[in-house]
Short mmCIF file of C-alpha atoms in Angstrom, two decimals:
data_model
loop_
_atom_site.label_atom_id
_atom_site.label_comp_id
_atom_site.label_asym_id
_atom_site.label_seq_id
_atom_site.Cartn_x
_atom_site.Cartn_y
_atom_site.Cartn_z
CA MET V 1 0.00 0.00 0.00
CA GLU V 2 1.25 3.43 -0.95
CA VAL V 3 0.02 6.94 -0.24
CA PHE V 4 0.22 9.60 -2.89
CA PRO V 5 -0.44 13.32 -3.08
CA ASP V 6 -3.38 14.52 -5.20
CA ASP V 7 -1.05 15.00 -8.15
CA PRO V 8 -2.42 13.52 -11.36
CA ALA V 9 1.00 13.25 -13.05
CA ALA V 10 2.46 11.38 -10.08
CA ILE V 11 -0.55 9.07 -9.90
CA LEU V 12 -0.35 8.39 -13.63
CA ASP V 13 3.37 7.59 -13.50
CA ARG V 14 2.88 5.22 -10.60
CA LEU V 15 -0.06 3.40 -12.20
CA ILE V 16 1.91 2.91 -15.40
CA ALA V 17 5.00 1.70 -13.53
CA LEU V 18 3.02 -0.76 -11.41
CA ALA V 19 1.21 -2.16 -14.43
CA ASP V 20 4.09 -2.30 -16.88
CA THR V 21 6.56 -3.99 -14.58
CA GLY V 22 4.05 -6.75 -13.97
CA ALA V 23 4.21 -5.92 -10.27
CA ALA V 24 0.45 -6.05 -9.90
CA ASP V 25 -2.45 -7.87 -11.54
CA LEU V 26 -4.90 -5.61 -9.76
CA ILE V 27 -4.40 -2.03 -8.62
CA LEU V 28 -6.97 -0.51 -6.29
CA THR V 29 -6.80 3.22 -5.70
CA THR V 30 -8.71 5.01 -2.98
CA GLY V 31 -9.71 8.65 -2.90
CA GLY V 32 -9.61 11.45 -5.41
CA THR V 33 -12.85 10.33 -7.08
CA GLY V 34 -15.00 13.28 -6.01
CA ILE V 35 -15.79 16.52 -7.76
CA GLY V 36 -13.38 18.77 -5.90
CA PRO V 37 -10.55 20.59 -7.64
CA ARG V 38 -7.91 18.23 -6.23
CA ASP V 39 -9.77 15.05 -7.21
CA SER V 40 -8.00 13.71 -10.27
CA THR V 41 -7.57 9.97 -9.78
CA PRO V 42 -10.14 9.10 -12.49
CA GLU V 43 -8.36 11.31 -15.00
CA ALA V 44 -4.99 9.70 -14.24
CA THR V 45 -6.55 6.24 -14.42
CA THR V 46 -8.29 6.97 -17.72
CA GLN V 47 -4.98 8.08 -19.18
CA ALA V 48 -3.16 5.03 -17.84
CA CYS V 49 -5.68 2.51 -19.17
CA HIS V 50 -5.73 1.02 -22.65
CA LYS V 51 -9.35 0.03 -22.17
CA LEU V 52 -12.01 1.34 -19.82
CA LEU V 53 -14.60 -0.88 -18.15
CA PRO V 54 -17.59 1.45 -17.81
CA GLY V 55 -19.83 -1.30 -16.44
CA ILE V 56 -17.65 -1.56 -13.34
CA ALA V 57 -18.01 2.15 -12.66
CA GLU V 58 -21.76 2.00 -13.28
CA LEU V 59 -22.14 -0.93 -10.90
CA MET V 60 -20.14 0.75 -8.12
CA ARG V 61 -22.31 3.85 -8.40
CA GLU V 62 -25.51 1.85 -8.53
CA GLU V 63 -24.63 -0.23 -5.48
CA GLY V 64 -23.27 2.82 -3.70
CA ARG V 65 -26.55 4.65 -4.13
CA LYS V 66 -28.28 2.00 -2.06
CA LYS V 67 -26.19 3.24 0.87
CA THR V 68 -25.83 6.93 0.09
CA PRO V 69 -27.37 9.03 -2.68
CA ARG V 70 -24.09 10.91 -3.00
CA ALA V 71 -22.51 7.88 -4.64
CA VAL V 72 -24.01 9.31 -7.84
CA LEU V 73 -21.31 11.95 -7.72
CA SER V 74 -18.47 9.43 -7.75
CA ARG V 75 -16.36 9.72 -10.85
CA ALA V 76 -14.49 6.47 -10.17
CA VAL V 77 -13.42 4.55 -13.26
CA ALA V 78 -12.02 1.10 -13.88
CA GLY V 79 -9.95 -0.13 -16.76
CA VAL V 80 -7.24 -2.34 -18.10
CA ARG V 81 -3.62 -1.57 -18.82
CA GLY V 82 -1.89 -4.57 -20.38
CA ARG V 83 -2.71 -7.45 -18.04
CA THR V 84 -3.43 -5.23 -15.06
CA ILE V 85 -6.87 -4.14 -13.90
CA ILE V 86 -7.08 -0.73 -12.22
CA VAL V 87 -10.13 0.17 -10.14
CA ASN V 88 -10.77 3.48 -8.39
CA LEU V 89 -12.44 3.26 -4.99
CA PRO V 90 -13.73 6.23 -3.00
CA GLY V 91 -11.65 7.72 -0.20
CA SER V 92 -13.85 6.87 2.77
CA PRO V 93 -12.97 3.47 4.24
CA ARG V 94 -16.61 2.40 4.31
CA GLY V 95 -17.23 3.58 0.77
CA ALA V 96 -14.10 1.85 -0.48
CA VAL V 97 -15.15 -1.46 1.05
CA GLU V 98 -18.67 -1.15 -0.32
CA SER V 99 -17.46 -0.33 -3.82
CA PHE V 100 -15.02 -3.21 -3.75
CA ASP V 101 -17.70 -5.60 -2.49
CA ALA V 102 -19.93 -4.57 -5.39
CA ILE V 103 -17.43 -5.77 -7.98
CA ALA V 104 -15.28 -8.34 -6.19
CA ASP V 105 -17.05 -11.35 -7.71
CA LEU V 106 -16.22 -10.17 -11.22
CA LEU V 107 -12.49 -9.80 -10.71
CA PRO V 108 -11.35 -13.45 -10.76
CA HIS V 109 -12.90 -13.98 -14.18
CA ALA V 110 -11.59 -10.68 -15.51
CA LEU V 111 -8.06 -11.40 -14.28
CA GLN V 112 -8.22 -14.88 -15.78
CA VAL V 113 -9.18 -13.45 -19.18
CA LEU V 114 -6.31 -11.00 -19.04
CA GLY V 115 -3.97 -13.79 -17.99
CA GLY V 116 -4.46 -15.47 -21.33
CA ALA V 117 -7.87 -17.08 -21.62
CA ARG V 118 -9.90 -16.22 -24.69
CA HIS V 119 -13.06 -14.22 -24.19
CA ASP V 120 -15.61 -12.66 -26.50
CA MET P 1 -32.46 32.48 -19.29
CA GLU P 2 -31.00 32.62 -22.76
CA VAL P 3 -31.91 30.96 -26.04
CA PHE P 4 -29.17 29.78 -28.38
CA PRO P 5 -29.05 28.31 -31.86
CA ASP P 6 -27.93 24.69 -32.24
CA ASP P 7 -24.37 25.83 -32.79
CA PRO P 8 -21.84 23.89 -30.73
CA ALA P 9 -19.15 26.59 -30.89
CA ALA P 10 -21.57 29.27 -29.67
CA ILE P 11 -22.83 27.02 -26.89
CA LEU P 12 -19.28 26.19 -25.84
CA ASP P 13 -18.23 29.85 -25.75
CA ARG P 14 -21.26 30.78 -23.68
CA LEU P 15 -20.79 27.94 -21.20
CA ILE P 16 -17.15 28.90 -20.70
CA ALA P 17 -17.98 32.59 -20.28
CA LEU P 18 -20.74 31.93 -17.77
CA ALA P 19 -18.54 29.61 -15.73
CA ASP P 20 -15.29 31.56 -15.85
CA THR P 21 -16.76 34.91 -14.90
CA GLY P 22 -18.29 33.33 -11.82
CA ALA P 23 -21.67 34.46 -13.07
CA ALA P 24 -23.25 31.11 -12.30
CA ASP P 25 -22.75 28.30 -9.80
CA LEU P 26 -25.11 26.08 -11.76
CA ILE P 27 -25.84 26.15 -15.49
CA LEU P 28 -28.80 24.16 -16.78
CA THR P 29 -29.11 23.72 -20.51
CA THR P 30 -32.22 22.41 -22.23
CA GLY P 31 -32.44 20.76 -25.62
CA GLY P 32 -29.90 19.47 -28.07
CA THR P 33 -29.43 16.19 -26.20
CA GLY P 34 -30.99 13.92 -28.82
CA ILE P 35 -29.43 11.96 -31.65
CA GLY P 36 -30.29 14.29 -34.51
CA PRO P 37 -27.62 16.02 -36.60
CA ARG P 38 -28.23 19.39 -34.90
CA ASP P 39 -28.07 18.02 -31.37
CA SER P 40 -24.68 19.00 -30.02
CA THR P 41 -25.18 20.35 -26.51
CA PRO P 42 -23.50 17.32 -24.89
CA GLU P 43 -20.43 17.73 -27.06
CA ALA P 44 -20.15 21.43 -26.20
CA THR P 45 -20.65 20.64 -22.51
CA THR P 46 -18.06 17.86 -22.53
CA GLN P 47 -15.55 20.25 -24.05
CA ALA P 48 -16.38 22.99 -21.55
CA CYS P 49 -16.06 20.77 -18.48
CA HIS P 50 -12.86 19.96 -16.64
CA LYS P 51 -14.54 16.95 -15.07
CA LEU P 52 -17.56 14.94 -16.10
CA LEU P 53 -20.08 13.52 -13.67
CA PRO P 54 -21.26 10.36 -15.43
CA GLY P 55 -23.43 9.27 -12.51
CA ILE P 56 -25.65 12.31 -13.00
CA ALA P 57 -26.22 11.39 -16.64
CA GLU P 58 -26.87 7.76 -15.75
CA LEU P 59 -29.39 8.75 -13.09
CA MET P 60 -31.28 11.11 -15.41
CA ARG P 61 -31.57 8.37 -18.02
CA GLU P 62 -32.58 5.76 -15.47
CA GLU P 63 -35.29 7.96 -13.95
CA GLY P 64 -36.37 9.12 -17.39
CA ARG P 65 -36.94 5.55 -18.52
CA LYS P 66 -39.60 5.16 -15.86
CA LYS P 67 -41.62 7.73 -17.79
CA THR P 68 -40.57 7.05 -21.36
CA PRO P 69 -38.35 4.32 -22.82
CA ARG P 70 -36.90 6.87 -25.21
CA ALA P 71 -34.99 8.49 -22.36
CA VAL P 72 -32.38 5.81 -23.10
CA LEU P 73 -31.46 7.80 -26.19
CA SER P 74 -30.65 10.95 -24.25
CA ARG P 75 -27.02 11.90 -24.53
CA ALA P 76 -27.23 14.53 -21.79
CA VAL P 77 -24.06 14.97 -19.75
CA ALA P 78 -23.19 16.80 -16.56
CA GLY P 79 -19.86 18.09 -15.40
CA VAL P 80 -17.82 20.67 -13.60
CA ARG P 81 -15.91 23.65 -14.91
CA GLY P 82 -14.05 25.39 -12.12
CA ARG P 83 -16.65 25.95 -9.44
CA THR P 84 -19.61 25.74 -11.81
CA ILE P 85 -21.76 22.68 -12.39
CA ILE P 86 -23.24 22.28 -15.86
CA VAL P 87 -26.16 19.91 -16.43
CA ASN P 88 -27.86 19.16 -19.74
CA LEU P 89 -31.63 18.71 -19.62
CA PRO P 90 -33.77 17.50 -22.50
CA GLY P 91 -35.66 19.96 -24.66
CA SER P 92 -39.22 19.02 -23.78
CA PRO P 93 -40.50 20.99 -20.78
CA ARG P 94 -41.81 17.87 -19.09
CA GLY P 95 -38.60 15.95 -19.72
CA ALA P 96 -36.49 18.85 -18.45
CA VAL P 97 -38.44 19.04 -15.21
CA GLU P 98 -38.28 15.27 -14.71
CA SER P 99 -34.53 15.16 -15.33
CA PHE P 100 -33.95 18.04 -12.96
CA ASP P 101 -36.13 16.44 -10.29
CA ALA P 102 -34.06 13.26 -10.55
CA ILE P 103 -30.86 15.03 -9.54
CA ALA P 104 -31.98 18.12 -7.63
CA ASP P 105 -31.28 16.63 -4.20
CA LEU P 106 -27.62 16.09 -5.09
CA LEU P 107 -26.89 19.62 -6.19
CA PRO P 108 -26.63 21.43 -2.84
CA HIS P 109 -23.93 19.06 -1.64
CA ALA P 110 -22.10 19.18 -4.94
CA LEU P 111 -22.16 22.97 -5.03
CA GLN P 112 -20.96 23.09 -1.45
CA VAL P 113 -17.99 20.87 -2.27
CA LEU P 114 -17.06 23.07 -5.21
CA GLY P 115 -17.44 26.13 -3.04
CA GLY P 116 -14.54 25.00 -0.91
CA ALA P 117 -15.44 22.08 1.32
CA ARG P 118 -13.16 19.09 1.20
CA HIS P 119 -14.57 15.88 -0.20
CA ASP P 120 -13.11 12.47 -1.04
CA MET S 1 -23.09 -10.38 -42.87
CA GLU S 2 -19.34 -10.12 -42.90
CA VAL S 3 -16.61 -11.61 -40.74
CA PHE S 4 -13.58 -9.55 -39.82
CA PRO S 5 -10.29 -10.19 -38.02
CA ASP S 6 -9.76 -8.51 -34.62
CA ASP S 7 -8.04 -5.60 -36.33
CA PRO S 8 -9.27 -2.23 -35.12
CA ALA S 9 -8.13 -0.35 -38.22
CA ALA S 10 -9.92 -2.78 -40.53
CA ILE S 11 -13.07 -2.62 -38.42
CA LEU S 12 -12.97 1.17 -38.37
CA ASP S 13 -12.52 1.41 -42.15
CA ARG S 14 -15.40 -0.98 -42.75
CA LEU S 15 -17.75 0.83 -40.35
CA ILE S 16 -16.99 4.15 -42.01
CA ALA S 17 -17.46 2.76 -45.51
CA LEU S 18 -20.77 1.09 -44.65
CA ALA S 19 -22.10 4.25 -43.01
CA ASP S 20 -20.85 6.81 -45.49
CA THR S 21 -22.04 5.04 -48.61
CA GLY S 22 -25.53 4.88 -47.17
CA ALA S 23 -25.38 1.11 -47.50
CA ALA S 24 -26.78 0.58 -44.01
CA ASP S 25 -29.12 2.42 -41.66
CA LEU S 26 -28.14 0.09 -38.85
CA ILE S 27 -24.86 -1.76 -38.34
CA LEU S 28 -24.70 -4.48 -35.72
CA THR S 29 -21.28 -5.82 -34.81
CA THR S 30 -20.74 -8.96 -32.76
CA GLY S 31 -17.69 -9.84 -30.72
CA GLY S 32 -14.63 -7.98 -29.62
CA THR S 33 -16.41 -6.28 -26.74
CA GLY S 34 -14.57 -8.05 -23.93
CA ILE S 35 -11.49 -7.08 -21.97
CA GLY S 36 -8.95 -9.24 -23.77
CA PRO S 37 -6.02 -7.77 -25.70
CA ARG S 38 -7.64 -8.51 -29.06
CA ASP S 39 -11.00 -6.99 -28.18
CA SER S 40 -11.13 -3.63 -29.91
CA THR S 41 -14.54 -3.30 -31.52
CA PRO S 42 -15.68 -0.60 -29.05
CA GLU S 43 -12.60 1.50 -29.76
CA ALA S 44 -13.15 1.26 -33.52
CA THR S 45 -16.82 2.07 -33.09
CA THR S 46 -16.11 5.05 -30.85
CA GLN S 47 -13.75 6.42 -33.47
CA ALA S 48 -16.24 5.85 -36.27
CA CYS S 49 -19.14 7.54 -34.52
CA HIS S 50 -19.90 11.25 -34.52
CA LYS S 51 -22.09 10.80 -31.46
CA LEU S 52 -22.18 8.10 -28.83
CA LEU S 53 -25.38 6.79 -27.26
CA PRO S 54 -24.25 5.82 -23.76
CA GLY S 55 -27.78 4.93 -22.64
CA ILE S 56 -27.87 2.07 -25.14
CA ALA S 57 -24.66 0.63 -23.74
CA GLU S 58 -25.91 1.06 -20.17
CA LEU S 59 -29.18 -0.68 -20.99
CA MET S 60 -27.48 -3.63 -22.67
CA ARG S 61 -25.25 -4.12 -19.64
CA GLU S 62 -28.14 -3.75 -17.22
CA GLU S 63 -30.31 -6.25 -19.05
CA GLY S 64 -27.36 -8.55 -19.59
CA ARG S 65 -26.66 -8.69 -15.87
CA LYS S 66 -30.05 -10.25 -15.32
CA LYS S 67 -28.73 -13.26 -17.24
CA THR S 68 -25.06 -13.23 -16.34
CA PRO S 69 -23.11 -11.05 -13.90
CA ARG S 70 -20.25 -10.97 -16.39
CA ALA S 71 -22.24 -8.66 -18.64
CA VAL S 72 -20.83 -5.90 -16.41
CA LEU S 73 -17.52 -6.42 -18.17
CA SER S 74 -18.94 -5.72 -21.62
CA ARG S 75 -17.43 -2.65 -23.17
CA ALA S 76 -19.97 -2.54 -26.02
CA VAL S 77 -20.84 0.93 -27.26
CA ALA S 78 -23.47 2.34 -29.58
CA GLY S 79 -23.44 5.51 -31.57
CA VAL S 80 -24.35 7.42 -34.68
CA ARG S 81 -22.32 8.15 -37.78
CA GLY S 82 -24.27 10.39 -40.13
CA ARG S 83 -27.63 8.67 -40.51
CA THR S 84 -26.35 5.26 -39.49
CA ILE S 85 -26.66 3.72 -36.05
CA ILE S 86 -23.88 1.36 -34.99
CA VAL S 87 -24.39 -1.03 -32.08
CA ASN S 88 -21.86 -3.46 -30.66
CA LEU S 89 -23.22 -6.82 -29.55
CA PRO S 90 -21.24 -9.45 -27.65
CA GLY S 91 -19.67 -12.39 -29.46
CA SER S 92 -21.71 -15.22 -28.01
CA PRO S 93 -24.87 -15.91 -30.05
CA ARG S 94 -27.05 -15.95 -26.97
CA GLY S 95 -25.51 -12.76 -25.58
CA ALA S 96 -25.87 -11.02 -28.93
CA VAL S 97 -29.57 -11.89 -29.14
CA GLU S 98 -30.16 -10.80 -25.54
CA SER S 99 -28.39 -7.48 -26.04
CA PHE S 100 -30.29 -6.81 -29.22
CA ASP S 101 -33.60 -7.68 -27.59
CA ALA S 102 -32.85 -5.18 -24.82
CA ILE S 103 -32.68 -2.28 -27.25
CA ALA S 104 -34.70 -3.38 -30.28
CA ASP S 105 -37.79 -1.36 -29.36
CA LEU S 106 -35.78 1.87 -29.38
CA LEU S 107 -34.33 1.48 -32.84
CA PRO S 108 -37.34 2.35 -35.06
CA HIS S 109 -37.72 5.74 -33.36
CA ALA S 110 -33.98 6.40 -33.42
CA LEU S 111 -33.73 5.52 -37.11
CA GLN S 112 -36.73 7.71 -37.87
CA VAL S 113 -35.10 10.69 -36.14
CA LEU S 114 -31.91 10.20 -38.11
CA GLY S 115 -33.92 9.87 -41.29
CA GLY S 116 -35.07 13.44 -40.94
CA ALA S 117 -37.62 13.92 -38.19
CA ARG S 118 -36.87 16.62 -35.65
CA HIS S 119 -36.14 15.49 -32.12
CA ASP S 120 -35.08 17.22 -28.95
#
């Protein structure tokens, strides 16, 4: 686990390095997904990813809304860089756990596909 | 309230001017969210915004579908430029009111965050 | 019906040619919507389209999830190029039929709007 400043360039560099060195199959970020001026994790993640997974973001917002209406405002994204999946979670510990729970069941299959299995 | 032609460049200029002069905390557009060749409000809004709020758009479509299946076709977006929130509403008066009602409860918090409060 | 390799440039060229010659009002693609390295139909479609229809993609994922949770991972998009609607369907025959069924009722109206009717 690492802690980073709200600096999109630093976040982007770190995401790319973690993915491209094969150091991580799954990168979970927390925080920086709101609408404030310093919230830029989704932008860095979008830039880092070769492919976005909009359904993951939709599902996290949809499940989050069952707990708090403000989950609608989350700009969290998820995507793929090479064989690495990157998922943004919100900054509050409870919100991060809830978002992760919403998508956890999908990750084994997704990681397996990226690991080499064929998938249409 | 202002009325504009379906000219994306003119809409973009006006959105930027309204936001950057601090003249508006919230800009609501109506119309131009459909799939026709002259519908370009979402493109102008996307260009004007520093950050998009996809959950707002998803929620407006989801609530809209409860009234009319065609709400699926709405391309309305919402986003943030500086401290200003911009939300596209559909062109029909009834649709505009319904879309606004779907998200109205979220706006005070969002505007408060942009006004300076810290939010993760 | 045509079969193409998983080559984004070839898919893009073909989508553009089909749309711009007026050969098709509606183009349905199947396959290449997953998260694997060779899945690039959504990227080609996004590039080909002048306007995206995110509500169509959301609806296909939402309906798909009722059958299989993995539908969340679909990156299928839909959009408009000129007067042609392009919709990505998944590669599995059953998934393609289910996705198409989810949106079929919307297409006559959408095609009518593109054919000249005015729509806000």
